Coordinates of C-alpha atoms and ligand atoms in Angstrom, one line a residue:
M1223 CA 41.0 1.6 -106.2
A1224 CA 39.3 -0.8 -109.0
N1225 CA 40.5 -3.8 -107.0
E1226 CA 39.4 -2.6 -104.4
W1227 CA 35.7 -1.9 -105.2
I1228 CA 35.9 -5.6 -107.4
E1229 CA 36.6 -7.3 -104.7
R1230 CA 34.0 -5.5 -102.2
W1231 CA 31.4 -6.6 -104.8
R1232 CA 32.9 -9.9 -104.6
D1233 CA 32.6 -10.5 -101.1
G1234 CA 29.4 -8.6 -100.4
R1235 CA 30.5 -5.8 -98.8
I1236 CA 27.8 -3.5 -100.2
G1237 CA 26.5 -2.1 -97.7
F1238 CA 25.3 1.1 -99.5
H1239 CA 23.1 -0.9 -101.9
L1240 CA 19.1 -0.4 -100.9
E1241 CA 16.7 -3.2 -102.0
K1242 CA 14.3 -0.7 -102.9
T1243 CA 13.9 2.5 -104.7
H1244 CA 15.2 5.3 -103.3
P1245 CA 12.4 7.4 -101.6
Q1246 CA 14.1 10.7 -102.4
L1247 CA 14.4 10.0 -105.8
M1248 CA 10.8 9.0 -106.3
R1249 CA 10.2 12.5 -104.4
Y1250 CA 12.5 14.9 -105.5
W1251 CA 12.6 13.7 -109.3
P1252 CA 9.5 15.2 -110.7
S1253 CA 10.6 18.5 -109.5
L1254 CA 13.5 19.0 -111.8
N1255 CA 11.1 18.7 -115.0
V1256 CA 13.6 16.6 -117.0
P1257 CA 11.6 15.8 -120.3
A1258 CA 10.6 12.4 -120.6
G1259 CA 12.4 10.0 -123.2
G1260 CA 15.8 12.7 -122.4
K1261 CA 19.2 9.7 -121.5
V1262 CA 20.1 9.9 -118.0
L1263 CA 23.4 9.3 -116.8
V1264 CA 24.4 7.2 -113.5
P1265 CA 27.6 7.7 -112.3
L1266 CA 29.4 4.9 -110.1
C1267 CA 26.0 3.2 -110.5
G1268 CA 26.1 -0.2 -108.6
K1269 CA 23.2 -2.4 -109.0
S1270 CA 20.6 0.8 -107.7
L1271 CA 16.9 0.0 -108.3
D1272 CA 16.8 3.3 -108.7
M1273 CA 17.8 2.9 -112.5
R1274 CA 15.1 0.7 -113.1
W1275 CA 12.4 3.7 -111.7
L1276 CA 14.0 5.8 -114.0
A1277 CA 14.2 3.2 -117.0
Q1278 CA 10.1 2.6 -116.0
R1279 CA 9.1 6.1 -116.3
G1280 CA 10.4 6.9 -119.9
Y1281 CA 13.8 7.9 -119.1
P1282 CA 16.7 5.5 -120.8
V1283 CA 19.3 4.9 -118.7
L1284 CA 22.9 4.9 -119.4
G1285 CA 25.1 3.7 -115.6
I1286 CA 28.3 3.1 -116.0
E1287 CA 29.7 0.7 -113.2
L1288 CA 33.7 -0.8 -112.2
S1289 CA 32.1 -3.9 -111.2
S1290 CA 30.4 -6.3 -113.9
Q1291 CA 29.6 -8.6 -110.9
A1292 CA 27.2 -5.7 -109.8
I1293 CA 26.2 -5.1 -113.5
E1294 CA 25.0 -9.0 -113.6
E1295 CA 23.3 -9.0 -110.1
F1296 CA 21.0 -6.1 -111.7
L1297 CA 20.5 -7.7 -114.8
A1298 CA 19.1 -10.9 -113.0
E1299 CA 16.9 -9.0 -111.2
G1300 CA 15.4 -7.8 -114.2
E1301 CA 13.2 -9.2 -116.9
G1302 CA 14.1 -8.7 -120.8
E1303 CA 16.9 -9.7 -123.1
V1304 CA 20.4 -9.1 -122.4
A1305 CA 22.3 -7.8 -125.1
R1306 CA 25.9 -7.3 -124.6
Y1307 CA 28.7 -5.5 -127.2
H1308 CA 32.1 -3.8 -126.2
R1309 CA 33.1 -0.1 -127.1
E1310 CA 36.7 0.3 -126.4
P1311 CA 37.0 0.3 -123.4
F1312 CA 33.8 -0.8 -122.2
D1313 CA 32.1 -3.9 -121.7
I1314 CA 28.4 -2.6 -121.8
W1315 CA 25.3 -4.5 -121.6
R1316 CA 21.6 -3.7 -122.3
Q1317 CA 18.1 -4.5 -121.3
G1318 CA 15.4 -2.8 -122.3
N1319 CA 15.9 0.8 -122.1
V1320 CA 19.1 0.5 -119.4
E1321 CA 22.0 0.3 -120.6
L1322 CA 25.5 -0.4 -118.7
W1323 CA 28.6 0.3 -119.1
C1324 CA 31.2 -1.6 -117.3
G1325 CA 34.9 0.1 -116.5
D1326 CA 36.2 3.4 -115.2
F1327 CA 33.6 6.6 -115.0
F1328 CA 37.1 8.6 -116.0
Q1329 CA 37.4 7.3 -118.7
L1330 CA 33.8 8.0 -120.6
H1331 CA 34.2 10.4 -123.1
I1332 CA 32.0 13.3 -123.9
E1333 CA 31.3 10.7 -127.5
N1334 CA 29.5 8.7 -125.3
T1335 CA 27.3 11.0 -123.8
R1336 CA 26.0 13.2 -126.7
E1337 CA 22.3 11.9 -125.8
I1338 CA 22.6 13.1 -122.2
Q1339 CA 20.0 15.7 -121.2
S1340 CA 20.5 14.9 -117.3
F1341 CA 22.4 12.7 -114.8
Y1342 CA 21.4 11.1 -111.0
D1343 CA 24.2 10.5 -108.6
R1344 CA 23.9 8.3 -105.3
A1345 CA 26.7 8.3 -103.1
S1346 CA 29.4 8.6 -106.0
L1347 CA 31.3 11.2 -103.6
I1348 CA 31.7 8.7 -100.6
A1349 CA 33.1 6.0 -103.0
L1350 CA 36.0 8.5 -103.7
R1351 CA 39.4 9.5 -102.5
S1352 CA 39.2 13.7 -101.9
A1353 CA 41.5 14.3 -105.2
A1354 CA 39.3 11.7 -107.4
R1355 CA 36.1 13.9 -106.0
Q1356 CA 37.7 16.5 -107.7
R1357 CA 38.0 15.3 -110.7
Y1358 CA 34.8 13.4 -110.6
A1359 CA 33.0 16.9 -110.4
F1360 CA 34.8 18.5 -113.2
H1361 CA 34.8 15.6 -115.6
L1362 CA 31.1 15.3 -114.7
A1363 CA 30.5 19.0 -115.7
Q1364 CA 32.3 17.8 -119.4
L1365 CA 30.0 15.2 -120.1
L1366 CA 27.1 17.3 -119.9
P1367 CA 25.3 19.8 -121.8
P1368 CA 24.4 23.2 -120.6
G1369 CA 21.5 23.3 -118.9
A1370 CA 21.4 19.7 -118.0
K1371 CA 20.0 18.7 -114.5
G1372 CA 21.0 16.2 -111.9
L1373 CA 19.6 15.3 -108.7
M1374 CA 22.3 14.6 -106.3
I1375 CA 22.2 12.2 -103.2
T1376 CA 25.3 12.5 -101.3
I1377 CA 26.1 11.0 -97.8
T1378 CA 27.4 12.9 -94.5
R1379 CA 28.5 10.3 -91.9
S1380 CA 28.4 11.7 -88.4
I1381 CA 30.7 8.8 -87.1
L1382 CA 34.0 8.9 -88.9
P1383 CA 35.6 5.7 -90.2
E1384 CA 39.2 5.2 -90.3
K1385 CA 39.6 4.3 -93.4
G1386 CA 37.5 5.1 -95.9
P1387 CA 35.3 4.2 -98.4
P1388 CA 32.9 5.8 -96.9
Y1389 CA 35.1 8.8 -97.2
H1390 CA 33.7 11.7 -95.1
V1391 CA 32.1 14.3 -97.2
E1392 CA 30.6 17.6 -95.7
S1393 CA 28.1 19.8 -97.5
D1394 CA 30.6 22.3 -97.6
E1395 CA 33.0 20.1 -99.9
V1396 CA 29.9 19.2 -102.2
R1397 CA 29.6 23.2 -102.5
L1398 CA 32.9 23.6 -103.5
L1399 CA 33.2 21.0 -105.6
F1400 CA 30.4 21.6 -108.2
T1401 CA 29.9 25.6 -107.7
P1402 CA 32.5 26.2 -110.6
N1403 CA 30.4 24.7 -113.0
F1404 CA 26.8 24.0 -111.6
E1405 CA 24.1 26.0 -110.3
V1406 CA 24.0 24.4 -106.8
E1407 CA 21.0 23.9 -104.5
L1408 CA 20.5 22.0 -101.8
L1409 CA 16.8 20.4 -101.1
D1410 CA 16.7 18.8 -98.1
V1411 CA 18.4 16.9 -95.0
L1412 CA 17.7 13.9 -94.1
P1413 CA 18.4 12.9 -90.3
A1414 CA 21.3 10.2 -89.7
D1415 CA 20.3 6.8 -89.7
D1416 CA 21.5 4.1 -86.8
R1417 CA 24.9 4.0 -88.5
G1418 CA 25.2 8.0 -88.4
F1419 CA 24.8 8.1 -92.2
S1420 CA 22.8 11.1 -92.8
E1421 CA 21.8 12.4 -97.2
H1422 CA 21.5 15.6 -98.3
I1423 CA 19.3 16.1 -101.6
W1424 CA 20.9 18.2 -104.1
T1425 CA 20.1 19.1 -107.7
L1426 CA 22.9 20.8 -109.9
T1427 CA 22.2 22.8 -113.2
R1428 CA 25.1 22.9 -115.2
R1429 CA 25.6 26.5 -116.5
G1430 CA 26.1 27.5 -120.0
P1431 CA 29.7 28.3 -121.1
S1432 CA 29.0 32.4 -120.7
E1433 CA 27.8 31.9 -116.9
I1434 CA 31.3 29.6 -116.2
Ligands
LIG1507 C1 28.7 3.8 -102.7 S1 28.4 3.0 -103.9 C2 27.2 3.2 -104.8 C3 26.5 2.2 -105.9 C4 25.3 3.4 -106.0 N1 25.0 4.6 -106.9 C5 24.1 3.0 -104.9 O1 23.5 4.2 -104.6 O2 24.1 2.2 -105.0 C6 30.0 3.2 -105.0 C7 30.0 2.1 -106.6 O3 31.2 3.0 -107.5 C8 31.7 2.1 -108.5 N2 32.8 2.5 -108.4 C9 34.4 3.2 -107.6 N3 34.7 3.8 -108.4 C10 33.9 3.8 -110.0 C11 34.5 4.1 -111.0 N4 36.0 4.8 -111.3 N5 34.2 4.0 -111.9 C12 32.7 3.3 -112.3 N6 32.4 2.9 -111.1 C13 33.1 3.2 -110.0 C14 31.9 0.8 -107.0 O4 32.4 0.0 -107.6 C15 30.5 1.2 -106.6 O5 29.6 0.0 -106.9

């Protein structure tokens, strides 16, 4: 699976990438009332310009991505010096207040996310097979403190591909995956685009231990 993504990046098969900040991030992020200065975890981040938008608004970003090519392309499009270091098993690049960790999200440990206060996820679930989606929802919860809020943009495809990614993920599944550890609220459903992709906008709040 990791190789598949690395090949996709190498071959430029990145139809999910947006050449602009996601309008729904700009619209809905302020409603989360995340205090500026709090670090935002961006799992499976690609080279999303949304990270730059968050950073410019005073939210340090920790993005995590398998493909070093994606990370290098993000940095090349940015400004400022790039520092590079290694924290086993991740290669880490930093530019301004964006840190990009190259490696497998499932290897990210709570020790690495102590400063995280919120998260932003667009299109992670469609990148993962069914069992990995369950693991993802559980792992994300393990990395976040109670009360942490996140904005999640999921993508549902009306025209089913024969074989993913993108995998087919319905909103019922999103609820099932996250409700054990999060309060889940659906904010908006956008109409399908000409490729049959419809986006759902969610807020998730990590429940405290007594609520779980
Ligand atoms: C559908 S794309 C979404 C990228 C980004 N969130 C966006 O909105 O443009 C999924 C990304 O997750 C990366 N990825 C897939 N599995 C991963 C994993 N286990 N750990 C880290 N990154 C992963 C892929 O390389 C790809 O860039």
